[in-house]
PDB file of C-alpha atoms in Angstrom:
ATOM      1  CA  MET U   1       0.000   0.000   0.000  1.00  0.00           C
ATOM      2  CA  GLU U   2       1.408   3.385  -0.992  1.00  0.00           C
ATOM      3  CA  GLN U   3       1.723   5.943   1.784  1.00  0.00           C
ATOM      4  CA  HIS U   4       0.186   9.293   0.935  1.00  0.00           C
ATOM      5  CA  ARG U   5       2.464  12.269   1.659  1.00  0.00           C
ATOM      6  CA  THR U   6       1.492  15.872   1.358  1.00  0.00           C
ATOM      7  CA  ARG U   7       3.748  18.855   1.384  1.00  0.00           C
ATOM      8  CA  PRO U   8       3.422  21.023   4.463  1.00  0.00           C
ATOM      9  CA  PRO U   9       2.793  24.714   3.769  1.00  0.00           C
ATOM     10  CA  LYS U  10       5.732  27.133   3.998  1.00  0.00           C
ATOM     11  CA  ASP U  11       4.686  28.469   7.399  1.00  0.00           C
ATOM     12  CA  GLY U  12       4.747  24.980   8.943  1.00  0.00           C
ATOM     13  CA  PRO U  13       2.426  21.990   9.167  1.00  0.00           C
ATOM     14  CA  ARG U  14      -1.214  22.533   9.962  1.00  0.00           C
ATOM     15  CA  ARG U  15      -3.528  20.400  12.056  1.00  0.00           C
ATOM     16  CA  GLY U  16      -4.601  17.220  10.450  1.00  0.00           C
ATOM     17  CA  THR U  17      -1.868  17.222   7.807  1.00  0.00           C
ATOM     18  CA  PRO U  18       0.677  14.439   7.907  1.00  0.00           C
ATOM     19  CA  THR U  19       4.333  15.374   8.359  1.00  0.00           C
ATOM     20  CA  PRO U  20       7.297  13.790   6.571  1.00  0.00           C
ATOM     21  CA  ALA U  21       8.768  10.648   8.091  1.00  0.00           C
ATOM     22  CA  HIS U  22      12.332  12.015   8.158  1.00  0.00           C
ATOM     23  CA  LEU U  23      11.461  14.545  10.887  1.00  0.00           C
ATOM     24  CA  PRO U  24      12.017  13.785  14.596  1.00  0.00           C
ATOM     25  CA  PRO U  25       9.123  12.299  16.579  1.00  0.00           C
ATOM     26  CA  GLN U  26       8.201  15.663  18.104  1.00  0.00           C
ATOM     27  CA  ALA U  27       7.516  17.138  14.678  1.00  0.00           C
ATOM     28  CA  ARG U  28       5.608  14.054  13.505  1.00  0.00           C
ATOM     29  CA  ARG U  29       3.143  14.378  16.371  1.00  0.00           C
ATOM     30  CA  GLY U  30       1.826  17.678  15.041  1.00  0.00           C
ATOM     31  CA  PRO U  31       2.213  21.363  15.791  1.00  0.00           C
ATOM     32  CA  ASP U  32       0.482  21.258  19.183  1.00  0.00           C
ATOM     33  CA  ALA U  33       2.502  18.326  20.518  1.00  0.00           C
ATOM     34  CA  MET U  34       5.109  20.597  22.102  1.00  0.00           C
ATOM     35  CA  ARG U  35       2.575  22.612  24.102  1.00  0.00           C
ATOM     36  CA  GLY U  36       2.032  22.143  27.804  1.00  0.00           C
ATOM     37  CA  ALA U  37      -1.266  21.951  29.623  1.00  0.00           C
ATOM     38  CA  ALA U  38      -1.607  25.725  29.697  1.00  0.00           C
ATOM     39  CA  GLY U  39      -0.913  26.013  25.971  1.00  0.00           C
ATOM     40  CA  MET U  40       2.595  27.367  26.543  1.00  0.00           C
ATOM     41  CA  PRO U  41       5.653  26.003  24.729  1.00  0.00           C
ATOM     42  CA  VAL U  42       7.603  23.333  26.576  1.00  0.00           C
ATOM     43  CA  ALA U  43      11.420  23.233  26.540  1.00  0.00           C
ATOM     44  CA  VAL U  44      12.868  19.815  25.754  1.00  0.00           C
ATOM     45  CA  ARG U  45      16.458  18.830  26.499  1.00  0.00           C
ATOM     46  CA  ARG U  46      18.154  16.122  24.557  1.00  0.00           C
ATOM     47  CA  GLY U  47      19.941  13.370  26.369  1.00  0.00           C
ATOM     48  CA  PRO U  48      19.197  11.815  29.754  1.00  0.00           C
ATOM     49  CA  GLU U  49      17.517  14.954  31.140  1.00  0.00           C
ATOM     50  CA  ALA U  50      13.751  15.114  31.168  1.00  0.00           C
ATOM     51  CA  VAL U  51      11.379  17.812  29.987  1.00  0.00           C
ATOM     52  CA  ARG U  52      11.764  20.923  32.151  1.00  0.00           C
ATOM     53  CA  GLY U  53       8.233  22.265  31.968  1.00  0.00           C
ATOM     54  CA  PRO U  54       6.514  25.277  30.442  1.00  0.00           C
ATOM     55  CA  VAL U  55       8.655  28.113  29.158  1.00  0.00           C
ATOM     56  CA  ALA U  56       7.374  31.602  29.768  1.00  0.00           C
ATOM     57  CA  GLU U  57       6.945  33.634  26.625  1.00  0.00           C
ATOM     58  CA  PRO U  58       8.594  37.043  26.711  1.00  0.00           C
ATOM     59  CA  GLY U  59       6.217  39.700  27.917  1.00  0.00           C
ATOM     60  CA  PRO U  60       6.083  43.342  27.022  1.00  0.00           C
ATOM     61  CA  ALA U  61       9.023  45.519  27.947  1.00  0.00           C
ATOM     62  CA  PRO U  62       8.609  47.549  31.150  1.00  0.00           C
ATOM     63  CA  THR U  63       7.160  50.948  30.381  1.00  0.00           C
ATOM     64  CA  GLY U  64       8.568  52.778  33.419  1.00  0.00           C
ATOM     65  CA  ARG U  65      11.928  54.512  33.318  1.00  0.00           C
ATOM     66  CA  ARG U  66      14.760  52.526  34.830  1.00  0.00           C
ATOM     67  CA  PHE U  67      17.813  53.854  36.610  1.00  0.00           C
ATOM     68  CA  PRO U  68      20.970  53.214  34.564  1.00  0.00           C
ATOM     69  CA  ASN U  69      23.204  50.468  35.850  1.00  0.00           C
ATOM     70  CA  PRO U  70      26.528  50.688  34.006  1.00  0.00           C
ATOM     71  CA  ARG U  71      29.512  48.579  34.983  1.00  0.00           C
ATOM     72  CA  LEU U  72      32.682  50.667  34.879  1.00  0.00           C
ATOM     73  CA  THR U  73      36.209  49.347  35.119  1.00  0.00           C
ATOM     74  CA  GLY U  74      38.500  50.769  37.787  1.00  0.00           C
ATOM     75  CA  LEU U  75      39.988  53.258  35.337  1.00  0.00           C
ATOM     76  CA  GLY U  76      36.560  54.073  33.917  1.00  0.00           C
ATOM     77  CA  GLY U  77      35.198  54.746  37.400  1.00  0.00           C
ATOM     78  CA  GLY U  78      38.112  57.071  38.144  1.00  0.00           C
ATOM     79  CA  LEU U  79      37.653  58.950  34.878  1.00  0.00           C
ATOM     80  CA  PHE U  80      33.907  59.167  35.486  1.00  0.00           C
ATOM     81  CA  CYS U  81      34.218  60.767  38.915  1.00  0.00           C
ATOM     82  CA  VAL U  82      37.010  63.153  37.827  1.00  0.00           C
ATOM     83  CA  ALA U  83      35.027  64.306  34.775  1.00  0.00           C
ATOM     84  CA  VAL U  84      31.818  64.744  36.775  1.00  0.00           C
ATOM     85  CA  MET U  85      33.568  66.685  39.544  1.00  0.00           C
ATOM     86  CA  LEU U  86      35.254  68.967  36.989  1.00  0.00           C
ATOM     87  CA  LEU U  87      31.842  69.628  35.443  1.00  0.00           C
ATOM     88  CA  LEU U  88      30.163  70.156  38.819  1.00  0.00           C
ATOM     89  CA  GLY U  89      32.966  72.489  39.908  1.00  0.00           C
ATOM     90  CA  ALA U  90      32.464  74.605  36.788  1.00  0.00           C
ATOM     91  CA  LEU U  91      28.682  74.626  37.328  1.00  0.00           C
ATOM     92  CA  ASP U  92      29.182  75.580  40.971  1.00  0.00           C
ATOM     93  CA  ALA U  93      31.401  78.479  39.962  1.00  0.00           C
ATOM     94  CA  LEU U  94      28.813  79.594  37.400  1.00  0.00           C
ATOM     95  CA  LEU U  95      25.595  79.113  39.366  1.00  0.00           C
ATOM     96  CA  PHE U  96      26.521  79.377  43.041  1.00  0.00           C
ATOM     97  CA  GLY U  97      29.486  81.760  42.935  1.00  0.00           C
ATOM     98  CA  SER U  98      32.111  79.145  43.874  1.00  0.00           C
ATOM     99  CA  SER U  99      30.352  77.933  46.999  1.00  0.00           C
ATOM    100  CA  LEU U 100      32.498  75.275  48.670  1.00  0.00           C
ATOM    101  CA  ILE U 101      29.491  73.983  50.640  1.00  0.00           C
ATOM    102  CA  ALA U 102      27.494  73.380  47.439  1.00  0.00           C
ATOM    103  CA  TYR U 103      30.543  71.697  45.923  1.00  0.00           C
ATOM    104  CA  GLY U 104      30.839  69.387  48.949  1.00  0.00           C
ATOM    105  CA  VAL U 105      27.132  68.506  48.808  1.00  0.00           C
ATOM    106  CA  LEU U 106      27.413  67.715  45.084  1.00  0.00           C
ATOM    107  CA  PHE U 107      30.397  65.475  45.837  1.00  0.00           C
ATOM    108  CA  LEU U 108      28.312  63.013  47.895  1.00  0.00           C
ATOM    109  CA  PRO U 109      26.089  61.687  45.040  1.00  0.00           C
ATOM    110  CA  VAL U 110      29.180  61.303  42.864  1.00  0.00           C
ATOM    111  CA  CYS U 111      30.711  59.125  45.590  1.00  0.00           C
ATOM    112  CA  VAL U 112      27.600  56.953  45.782  1.00  0.00           C
ATOM    113  CA  LEU U 113      27.295  56.549  41.997  1.00  0.00           C
ATOM    114  CA  THR U 114      30.971  55.725  41.607  1.00  0.00           C
ATOM    115  CA  ALA U 115      30.766  53.087  44.343  1.00  0.00           C
ATOM    116  CA  LEU U 116      27.669  51.561  42.729  1.00  0.00           C
ATOM    117  CA  TRP U 117      28.737  51.644  39.102  1.00  0.00           C
ATOM    118  CA  VAL U 118      32.239  50.176  39.320  1.00  0.00           C
ATOM    119  CA  ARG U 119      32.121  46.498  38.414  1.00  0.00           C
ATOM    120  CA  PRO U 120      32.567  44.008  41.262  1.00  0.00           C
ATOM    121  CA  GLY U 121      36.094  42.941  40.321  1.00  0.00           C
ATOM    122  CA  ASP U 122      37.403  46.529  40.403  1.00  0.00           C
ATOM    123  CA  VAL U 123      35.231  47.859  43.195  1.00  0.00           C
ATOM    124  CA  LEU U 124      38.119  48.505  45.589  1.00  0.00           C
ATOM    125  CA  THR U 125      39.493  51.226  43.294  1.00  0.00           C
ATOM    126  CA  ALA U 126      36.482  53.532  43.754  1.00  0.00           C
ATOM    127  CA  PRO U 127      37.490  55.088  47.120  1.00  0.00           C
ATOM    128  CA  VAL U 128      40.987  55.751  45.771  1.00  0.00           C
ATOM    129  CA  ALA U 129      39.790  57.862  42.834  1.00  0.00           C
ATOM    130  CA  LEU U 130      37.324  59.982  44.807  1.00  0.00           C
ATOM    131  CA  PRO U 131      39.814  62.268  46.636  1.00  0.00           C
ATOM    132  CA  ILE U 132      41.632  62.840  43.334  1.00  0.00           C
ATOM    133  CA  ALA U 133      38.327  63.844  41.721  1.00  0.00           C
ATOM    134  CA  PHE U 134      37.483  66.145  44.647  1.00  0.00           C
ATOM    135  CA  GLY U 135      40.821  67.917  44.267  1.00  0.00           C
ATOM    136  CA  ALA U 136      40.519  68.166  40.476  1.00  0.00           C
ATOM    137  CA  GLY U 137      37.115  69.823  40.688  1.00  0.00           C
ATOM    138  CA  LEU U 138      38.343  72.318  43.283  1.00  0.00           C
ATOM    139  CA  PHE U 139      40.487  74.102  40.673  1.00  0.00           C
ATOM    140  CA  SER U 140      37.426  75.845  39.228  1.00  0.00           C
ATOM    141  CA  VAL U 141      35.850  76.541  42.648  1.00  0.00           C
ATOM    142  CA  ALA U 142      38.903  77.630  44.660  1.00  0.00           C
ATOM    143  CA  ASP U 143      39.792  81.287  45.020  1.00  0.00           C
ATOM    144  CA  GLY U 144      42.935  81.972  43.096  1.00  0.00           C
ATOM    145  CA  SER U 145      43.450  85.329  41.477  1.00  0.00           C
ATOM    146  CA  ALA U 146      47.252  85.345  41.334  1.00  0.00           C
ATOM    147  CA  GLY U 147      47.783  82.869  38.482  1.00  0.00           C
ATOM    148  CA  PHE U 148      48.599  79.190  38.798  1.00  0.00           C
ATOM    149  CA  LEU U 149      50.272  79.398  42.206  1.00  0.00           C
ATOM    150  CA  GLY U 150      47.309  81.343  43.636  1.00  0.00           C
ATOM    151  CA  SER U 151      44.907  78.767  42.208  1.00  0.00           C
ATOM    152  CA  LEU U 152      46.998  75.953  43.681  1.00  0.00           C
ATOM    153  CA  MET U 153      46.967  77.698  47.064  1.00  0.00           C
ATOM    154  CA  GLY U 154      43.166  78.011  46.773  1.00  0.00           C
ATOM    155  CA  VAL U 155      42.913  74.248  46.112  1.00  0.00           C
ATOM    156  CA  PHE U 156      44.972  73.461  49.220  1.00  0.00           C
ATOM    157  CA  THR U 157      42.859  75.855  51.283  1.00  0.00           C
ATOM    158  CA  GLY U 158      39.684  74.242  49.924  1.00  0.00           C
ATOM    159  CA  LEU U 159      41.007  70.787  50.771  1.00  0.00           C
ATOM    160  CA  ALA U 160      41.801  71.916  54.308  1.00  0.00           C
ATOM    161  CA  THR U 161      38.502  73.672  54.973  1.00  0.00           C
ATOM    162  CA  GLN U 162      36.245  71.127  53.222  1.00  0.00           C
ATOM    163  CA  ALA U 163      37.908  67.979  54.526  1.00  0.00           C
ATOM    164  CA  GLY U 164      34.641  66.897  56.167  1.00  0.00           C
ATOM    165  CA  TRP U 165      32.912  66.549  52.782  1.00  0.00           C
ATOM    166  CA  LEU U 166      35.930  64.769  51.358  1.00  0.00           C
ATOM    167  CA  TYR U 167      36.230  62.302  54.243  1.00  0.00           C
ATOM    168  CA  GLY U 168      32.471  61.801  54.497  1.00  0.00           C
ATOM    169  CA  GLY U 169      32.016  61.031  50.800  1.00  0.00           C
ATOM    170  CA  THR U 170      35.025  58.747  50.722  1.00  0.00           C
ATOM    171  CA  LEU U 171      33.794  56.949  53.857  1.00  0.00           C
ATOM    172  CA  ILE U 172      30.322  56.424  52.346  1.00  0.00           C
ATOM    173  CA  ALA U 173      31.883  55.038  49.175  1.00  0.00           C
ATOM    174  CA  GLY U 174      34.272  52.865  51.206  1.00  0.00           C
ATOM    175  CA  VAL U 175      31.451  51.279  53.208  1.00  0.00           C
ATOM    176  CA  MET U 176      29.411  50.646  50.060  1.00  0.00           C
ATOM    177  CA  VAL U 177      32.438  49.155  48.334  1.00  0.00           C
ATOM    178  CA  LEU U 178      33.189  46.816  51.239  1.00  0.00           C
ATOM    179  CA  VAL U 179      29.584  45.590  51.359  1.00  0.00           C
ATOM    180  CA  ARG U 180      29.577  44.987  47.602  1.00  0.00           C
ATOM    181  CA  ARG U 181      32.921  43.204  47.758  1.00  0.00           C
ATOM    182  CA  VAL U 182      31.813  40.879  50.590  1.00  0.00           C
ATOM    183  CA  ARG U 183      28.612  40.009  48.704  1.00  0.00           C
ATOM    184  CA  TRP U 184      30.598  39.375  45.509  1.00  0.00           C
ATOM    185  CA  VAL U 185      33.099  37.080  47.265  1.00  0.00           C
ATOM    186  CA  ARG U 186      30.264  35.118  48.932  1.00  0.00           C
ATOM    187  CA  SER U 187      28.418  34.659  45.631  1.00  0.00           C
ATOM    188  CA  ARG U 188      31.626  33.411  43.982  1.00  0.00           C
ATOM    189  CA  ARG U 189      32.177  30.893  46.798  1.00  0.00           C
ATOM    190  CA  ARG U 190      28.626  29.593  46.424  1.00  0.00           C
ATOM    191  CA  ARG U 191      29.162  29.005  42.709  1.00  0.00           C
ATOM    192  CA  VAL U 192      32.360  26.967  43.287  1.00  0.00           C
TER     193      VAL U 192
END
């Protein structure tokens, strides 16, 4: 007796149409054979492992705005905080008349973001770059009317008078970095 074969349409076999014999058993059972009880696709692993269960179909992308979560290297984190503090120092000089208090307050979020955005392997470099960034941004805020030496003297005076902001921001970043580092080391030990 001659077996009757029909060609499946280009978009795949339809219900009730026979499939070619050279296909694997899953395809020969029909298009709905790989659906679970809820009508969702089921993931199948080859080999000795069994069927894992229903696979969730991708849903719509979240519509709300998300906070950026970049992963900077140690050098990238240092460059980020130096560039941001230079920019904030210039803005402080423009908007607030070189207020050292405003500059110190603006330094704290930079410390937090740098500690959060440096990748886990380089996280210990974040507190090292922050004092350098604080000093670099002070050049535009510090009082220095007598050329380069006067500007340098203004930076040293700013570092001496605003040490509380510098130490506070670096301490916040240091605590955050230590917590992140401990969590990273524990997660690596669990994986091994």
